Coordinates of C-alpha atoms in Angstrom, one line a residue:
M1 CA -13.7 -21.1 -12.9
R2 CA -12.6 -20.7 -16.5
F3 CA -14.7 -20.6 -19.7
S4 CA -13.4 -21.4 -23.2
G5 CA -14.0 -19.2 -26.2
V6 CA -14.7 -15.5 -26.7
S7 CA -18.4 -15.9 -26.2
A8 CA -17.9 -17.3 -22.8
V9 CA -15.6 -14.5 -21.8
V10 CA -18.1 -11.9 -23.0
F11 CA -20.9 -13.7 -21.1
A12 CA -18.8 -13.7 -18.0
C13 CA -18.3 -10.0 -18.2
M14 CA -22.0 -9.3 -18.7
A15 CA -22.8 -11.5 -15.7
M16 CA -20.3 -9.9 -13.5
A17 CA -21.8 -7.1 -11.3
G18 CA -18.5 -5.2 -10.9
C19 CA -17.4 -5.2 -14.5
S20 CA -17.4 -1.6 -16.0
S21 CA -18.7 -0.8 -19.4
S22 CA -15.3 0.6 -20.4
S23 CA -13.6 -2.8 -20.2
G24 CA -11.6 -3.7 -23.2
L25 CA -11.7 -7.1 -24.8
G26 CA -7.9 -7.3 -24.4
D27 CA -8.4 -7.0 -20.6
L28 CA -11.0 -9.7 -20.6
L29 CA -8.9 -12.1 -22.6
A30 CA -5.8 -11.6 -20.4
Q31 CA -4.8 -14.9 -18.9
A32 CA -6.2 -15.4 -15.4
R33 CA -4.0 -16.6 -12.6
P34 CA -5.2 -18.0 -9.3
P35 CA -5.5 -15.4 -6.6
S36 CA -2.5 -14.8 -4.3
K37 CA -2.3 -16.8 -1.1
E38 CA -0.2 -13.9 0.2
T39 CA -3.1 -11.9 1.5
T40 CA -2.7 -10.0 4.7
S41 CA -4.6 -10.8 7.9
S42 CA -6.0 -7.3 7.6
V43 CA -7.7 -8.3 4.4
T44 CA -8.7 -11.9 5.3
R45 CA -12.1 -12.0 6.9
P46 CA -12.6 -14.0 10.1
N47 CA -15.2 -16.7 10.4
S48 CA -17.7 -14.6 12.2
P49 CA -19.5 -12.0 10.0
V50 CA -18.8 -8.3 10.5
P51 CA -21.3 -5.7 9.2
E52 CA -20.1 -3.6 6.4
A53 CA -20.0 0.2 6.6
T54 CA -20.9 1.5 3.1
I55 CA -21.1 5.2 2.3
P56 CA -22.2 6.5 -1.2
S57 CA -19.3 7.6 -3.4
V58 CA -18.9 10.5 -5.8
A59 CA -18.4 9.6 -9.4
V60 CA -15.1 11.0 -10.9
S61 CA -13.8 10.5 -14.4
E62 CA -10.4 9.0 -15.0
A63 CA -8.1 10.5 -17.6
P64 CA -5.6 8.4 -19.7
L65 CA -2.0 9.0 -19.0
Q66 CA 1.2 9.0 -21.0
R67 CA 4.5 8.8 -19.2
T68 CA 8.1 7.7 -19.3
E69 CA 9.7 5.5 -16.7
P70 CA 12.0 7.5 -14.3
Q71 CA 15.3 6.3 -13.0
E72 CA 15.6 4.2 -9.9
V73 CA 16.6 5.7 -6.5
L74 CA 17.1 4.3 -3.1
A75 CA 13.8 3.4 -1.6
W76 CA 14.3 5.3 1.6
A77 CA 16.5 8.2 0.4
G78 CA 14.0 11.0 1.0
P79 CA 12.5 13.3 -1.7
V80 CA 12.7 12.1 -5.3
P81 CA 15.2 14.0 -7.4
Q82 CA 13.9 16.6 -9.7
A83 CA 13.0 15.4 -13.2
S84 CA 12.6 17.7 -16.2
V85 CA 9.2 17.8 -17.9
P86 CA 9.5 16.6 -21.5
Q87 CA 7.7 18.4 -24.3
A88 CA 4.2 17.0 -24.8
T89 CA 3.6 15.4 -28.2
T90 CA 0.3 14.0 -29.4
M91 CA 1.6 10.9 -31.3
G92 CA -1.9 10.5 -32.5
M93 CA -3.3 10.4 -29.0
P94 CA -5.0 13.1 -26.9
I95 CA -2.7 14.9 -24.3
P96 CA -3.9 14.3 -20.7
A97 CA -5.4 17.2 -18.9
E98 CA -2.8 16.9 -16.2
K99 CA 0.8 15.7 -16.5
P100 CA 1.7 12.7 -14.4
L101 CA 3.0 14.1 -11.1
A102 CA 6.0 11.8 -11.1
M103 CA 7.4 13.8 -14.0
L104 CA 7.1 17.2 -12.2
A105 CA 9.5 18.8 -9.8
P106 CA 8.8 17.6 -6.2
P107 CA 8.0 20.0 -3.4
Q108 CA 10.8 21.4 -1.3
P109 CA 12.0 19.0 1.5
M110 CA 10.1 19.5 4.7
A111 CA 11.9 20.7 7.8
R112 CA 13.3 17.9 10.0
A113 CA 12.7 17.5 13.7
T114 CA 15.6 18.0 16.0
R115 CA 17.3 15.0 17.6
G116 CA 15.9 15.9 21.0
Q117 CA 12.3 15.6 19.6
R118 CA 12.8 12.2 18.2
S119 CA 10.4 9.5 19.6
R120 CA 11.6 6.5 21.5
I121 CA 12.2 3.3 19.5
Y122 CA 10.9 0.2 21.3
S123 CA 12.6 -3.1 20.7
R124 CA 10.6 -6.0 19.1
Q125 CA 8.7 -8.1 21.7
F126 CA 6.3 -9.8 19.3
R127 CA 5.7 -13.5 19.1
D128 CA 4.6 -15.4 16.0
A129 CA 2.0 -18.2 15.7
K130 CA 3.9 -19.5 12.7
P131 CA 7.5 -18.6 13.2
I132 CA 9.9 -18.7 10.2
N133 CA 13.7 -19.0 10.4
F134 CA 15.0 -16.4 8.0
G135 CA 18.6 -17.2 9.0
R136 CA 21.1 -14.4 8.9
A137 CA 18.6 -12.3 7.0
S138 CA 16.2 -12.3 9.9
P139 CA 14.0 -9.1 10.3
R140 CA 15.1 -9.2 14.0
A141 CA 18.4 -7.7 12.7
L142 CA 16.6 -4.5 11.8
A143 CA 15.8 -1.9 14.4
V144 CA 12.4 -0.4 13.7
H145 CA 9.4 -2.7 13.7
G146 CA 5.7 -2.0 13.2
V147 CA 2.3 -3.4 12.4
D148 CA -0.6 -2.9 9.9
V149 CA -4.2 -3.2 11.2
S150 CA -7.8 -3.0 10.1
R151 CA -11.2 -3.7 11.6
W152 CA -10.3 -7.4 11.9
Q153 CA -8.0 -6.6 14.9
G154 CA -11.0 -5.2 16.8
D155 CA -10.3 -2.9 19.8
I156 CA -6.6 -2.3 20.1
D157 CA -4.7 -1.2 23.2
W158 CA -2.4 1.1 21.4
P159 CA -0.1 2.1 24.3
K160 CA 0.5 -1.5 25.1
L161 CA 1.0 -2.5 21.5
R162 CA 3.6 0.3 21.2
T163 CA 5.7 -1.0 24.1
Q164 CA 5.8 -4.4 22.4
G165 CA 7.7 -3.0 19.5
A166 CA 5.1 -1.3 17.3
N167 CA 6.9 1.9 16.5
F168 CA 4.8 2.6 13.4
A169 CA 1.4 1.4 12.2
Y170 CA -0.3 1.4 8.8
I171 CA -4.1 1.5 9.2
K172 CA -6.7 0.3 6.8
A173 CA -8.7 3.3 5.6
T174 CA -10.6 2.5 2.5
D175 CA -11.1 0.1 -0.4
G176 CA -12.8 0.6 -3.7
G177 CA -14.8 3.8 -4.0
D178 CA -17.4 3.5 -1.3
H179 CA -16.1 1.5 1.7
L180 CA -14.5 3.0 4.8
D181 CA -13.1 0.7 7.4
P182 CA -15.3 1.2 10.4
M183 CA -12.3 1.2 12.8
F184 CA -10.2 3.6 10.8
R185 CA -11.0 6.8 12.7
T186 CA -10.7 5.0 16.1
N187 CA -7.3 3.4 15.1
W188 CA -6.0 6.6 13.5
R189 CA -6.7 8.6 16.7
G190 CA -5.5 5.8 19.1
A191 CA -2.2 5.3 17.3
Q192 CA -1.4 9.0 17.4
E193 CA -2.2 9.3 21.1
A194 CA 0.1 6.4 21.9
G195 CA 3.0 8.1 20.0
L196 CA 3.2 5.8 17.0
K197 CA 4.1 7.1 13.5
R198 CA 1.1 6.2 11.5
G199 CA -0.1 6.1 7.9
A200 CA -3.2 5.0 6.0
Y201 CA -3.6 2.4 3.2
H202 CA -6.2 1.8 0.5
F203 CA -7.1 -1.6 -0.9
F204 CA -7.4 -1.1 -4.6
Y205 CA -10.5 -2.5 -6.3
W206 CA -10.0 -3.4 -10.0
C207 CA -13.7 -2.9 -11.0
R208 CA -13.7 0.8 -10.1
T209 CA -12.0 3.8 -11.7
A210 CA -8.8 4.9 -10.1
G211 CA -10.1 8.5 -10.0
E212 CA -13.1 7.6 -7.9
Q213 CA -11.0 5.5 -5.5
A214 CA -8.4 8.4 -5.1
D215 CA -11.2 10.8 -4.3
W216 CA -12.7 8.4 -1.8
F217 CA -9.4 8.0 0.0
I218 CA -8.8 11.8 0.1
R219 CA -12.3 12.4 1.4
N220 CA -11.7 10.1 4.4
V221 CA -8.0 10.3 5.3
P222 CA -7.0 13.7 6.8
R223 CA -3.9 15.5 5.4
E224 CA -1.7 15.7 8.5
P225 CA 1.9 16.9 8.6
N226 CA 3.2 14.0 10.7
A227 CA 1.6 11.2 8.8
L228 CA 3.5 8.6 6.9
P229 CA 3.1 8.5 3.2
P230 CA -0.2 6.9 2.0
V231 CA -0.2 3.4 0.7
I232 CA -1.8 1.7 -2.3
D233 CA -2.4 -2.0 -1.7
V234 CA -2.4 -3.8 -5.0
E235 CA -3.0 -7.6 -5.1
Y236 CA -5.7 -10.0 -6.1
N237 CA -8.1 -11.1 -3.3
G238 CA -10.0 -14.3 -4.0
E239 CA -12.8 -13.2 -1.7
S240 CA -13.4 -10.0 -3.6
S241 CA -16.6 -9.6 -5.7
C242 CA -14.4 -8.2 -8.5
K243 CA -13.0 -11.1 -10.5
R244 CA -11.4 -9.0 -13.3
R245 CA -7.8 -9.7 -14.3
L246 CA -6.5 -6.8 -16.2
S247 CA -3.4 -6.6 -18.4
P248 CA -0.2 -5.4 -16.7
E249 CA -0.3 -2.2 -18.8
K250 CA -3.9 -1.4 -17.7
I251 CA -3.0 -2.2 -14.1
R252 CA 0.0 0.2 -14.1
E253 CA -2.1 2.9 -15.8
K254 CA -4.8 2.8 -13.1
M255 CA -2.2 2.8 -10.4
Q256 CA -0.5 5.8 -11.8
V257 CA -3.8 7.8 -11.9
F258 CA -4.5 6.9 -8.3
M259 CA -1.0 7.7 -7.1
D260 CA -0.7 11.0 -8.9
K261 CA -3.9 12.2 -7.3
L262 CA -2.7 11.2 -3.8
E263 CA 0.7 12.7 -4.3
R264 CA -0.8 16.0 -5.4
H265 CA -3.1 16.1 -2.4
Y266 CA -0.8 14.9 0.4
G267 CA 2.5 16.2 -0.9
Q268 CA 4.1 12.7 -0.4
R269 CA 4.8 10.0 -3.0
P270 CA 2.6 7.0 -2.2
I271 CA 4.1 3.7 -1.2
I272 CA 3.2 0.6 -3.2
Y273 CA 2.3 -2.5 -1.2
T274 CA 2.1 -5.8 -3.0
A275 CA 2.5 -9.6 -2.8
P276 CA 4.8 -12.0 -4.8
D277 CA 2.6 -13.3 -7.6
F278 CA 0.9 -10.0 -8.3
Y279 CA 4.4 -8.3 -8.4
R280 CA 5.7 -11.0 -10.7
D281 CA 2.9 -10.7 -13.2
N282 CA 2.4 -6.9 -13.2
L283 CA 5.0 -4.8 -11.5
Q284 CA 8.4 -6.3 -12.1
G285 CA 10.6 -3.6 -13.5
A286 CA 8.0 -0.9 -13.1
F287 CA 7.7 2.2 -10.9
L288 CA 11.4 2.3 -10.2
N289 CA 11.2 5.7 -8.4
Y290 CA 8.4 4.7 -6.1
P291 CA 8.9 3.2 -2.6
F292 CA 7.7 -0.3 -2.1
W293 CA 6.4 -2.3 0.9
L294 CA 6.8 -6.0 0.1
R295 CA 5.2 -9.1 1.6
A296 CA 7.6 -12.0 2.0
V297 CA 6.6 -14.3 4.8
A298 CA 8.8 -17.3 3.9
E299 CA 12.0 -15.8 2.5
H300 CA 13.9 -12.5 2.5
P301 CA 12.6 -9.9 0.0
S302 CA 15.9 -10.1 -1.9
K303 CA 15.0 -13.6 -2.9
V304 CA 11.3 -13.1 -3.6
Y305 CA 11.7 -9.7 -5.4
P306 CA 15.2 -9.8 -6.8
G307 CA 16.6 -6.4 -7.6
R308 CA 13.7 -4.4 -6.0
K309 CA 14.5 -1.8 -3.4
W310 CA 12.1 -1.5 -0.5
V311 CA 11.2 0.6 2.5
F312 CA 9.0 -1.8 4.5
W313 CA 9.0 -5.6 4.6
Q314 CA 5.9 -7.4 5.9
Y315 CA 7.5 -10.6 7.2
S316 CA 4.6 -12.2 9.1
G317 CA 0.8 -12.4 8.9
S318 CA 0.6 -14.4 12.1
G319 CA 2.1 -12.1 14.7
L320 CA 1.0 -12.1 18.3
S321 CA 1.3 -9.2 20.7
H322 CA -0.1 -7.8 23.9
G323 CA -2.6 -5.1 23.0
V324 CA -4.2 -7.1 20.1
A325 CA -6.6 -10.0 20.3
G326 CA -5.7 -12.5 17.7
K327 CA -3.1 -12.2 14.9
V328 CA -1.6 -9.1 13.5
D329 CA 0.7 -8.4 10.5
L330 CA 4.3 -7.6 11.4
N331 CA 6.6 -5.3 9.4
V332 CA 10.0 -3.8 9.6
F333 CA 11.7 -0.7 8.2
H334 CA 14.7 -1.2 5.9
G335 CA 17.4 0.7 7.7
S336 CA 18.9 1.6 11.0
E337 CA 17.2 3.6 13.8
E338 CA 19.0 6.7 12.7
Q339 CA 17.9 6.2 9.1
W340 CA 14.3 5.7 10.3
H341 CA 14.3 9.0 12.1
D342 CA 15.8 10.7 9.0
W343 CA 13.3 9.2 6.7
A344 CA 10.3 9.8 8.9
D345 CA 11.4 13.4 9.9
A346 CA 11.8 14.3 6.3
R347 CA 8.0 13.7 5.9
S348 CA 7.1 15.9 8.8
S349 CA 6.7 19.7 9.0

């Protein structure tokens, strides 16, 4: 629902439980777009209610950032090249307490596993409740497939799911600053025991500070040497209690604070997951040296996100597989089997 006039906008902010007191009028007056229909099945709630698992959060302040945009690199090409740290100038604004991590020299590349230690890659055996003909650009042409899951997939038979072609899994861990997915620890352990490469993702909540959300993720997701890079899921969810629509500049600022904290803690540059309309409105041309995970369930990412390099492609939200009751999101790595091993091994100790 939209209101006309400044007074209506202010009234809406006052009535909104999730709106923070630091909201600028520019953010509130930003033109609202309808929420994306490109939500994942991991986010979409089923018809039957599921109890929430809420844990108190720790308040953390969020510092403003100043940064320049780095140069683009191949999405899967390993550690980000070193960048020099520019001299800090005030330009009339306070200098942040911490420089954005993207502008600092990255850690030394981690040791790679030997070829004999590399895990087996299972071919894709998934089915799809709503199959799409991608033509010659079909994800079937790529070698390494995987899934992303959350509480909505219930109890998962991980060994069976792996044999169906789930060579990696991204597992819902947190959203906002106080919610932990009740199946995260079970799924985290089960995926590892079944031999899948796995990583954790955070659903970003626009009515909470980025610093609080980063600390909440770090508090709940272990720092393990064999884990895939953490993921920040940025999109608008129509079912969320937070109805704020921030300016693109404010969105990118909050994302940078969150991603810098995670990179500093886990030693890996986070991956950005997003959907078409959110990307179009807020991320096009931004974060050129960050890896992306793109949702495109009707066309190839090159058509939906022209010019954007990517590591993972989420090509279906209606996948069917032995080992999972109901639907599951299907994903594929952008590269060959050899490139997958090189990319994943570079992130292992």
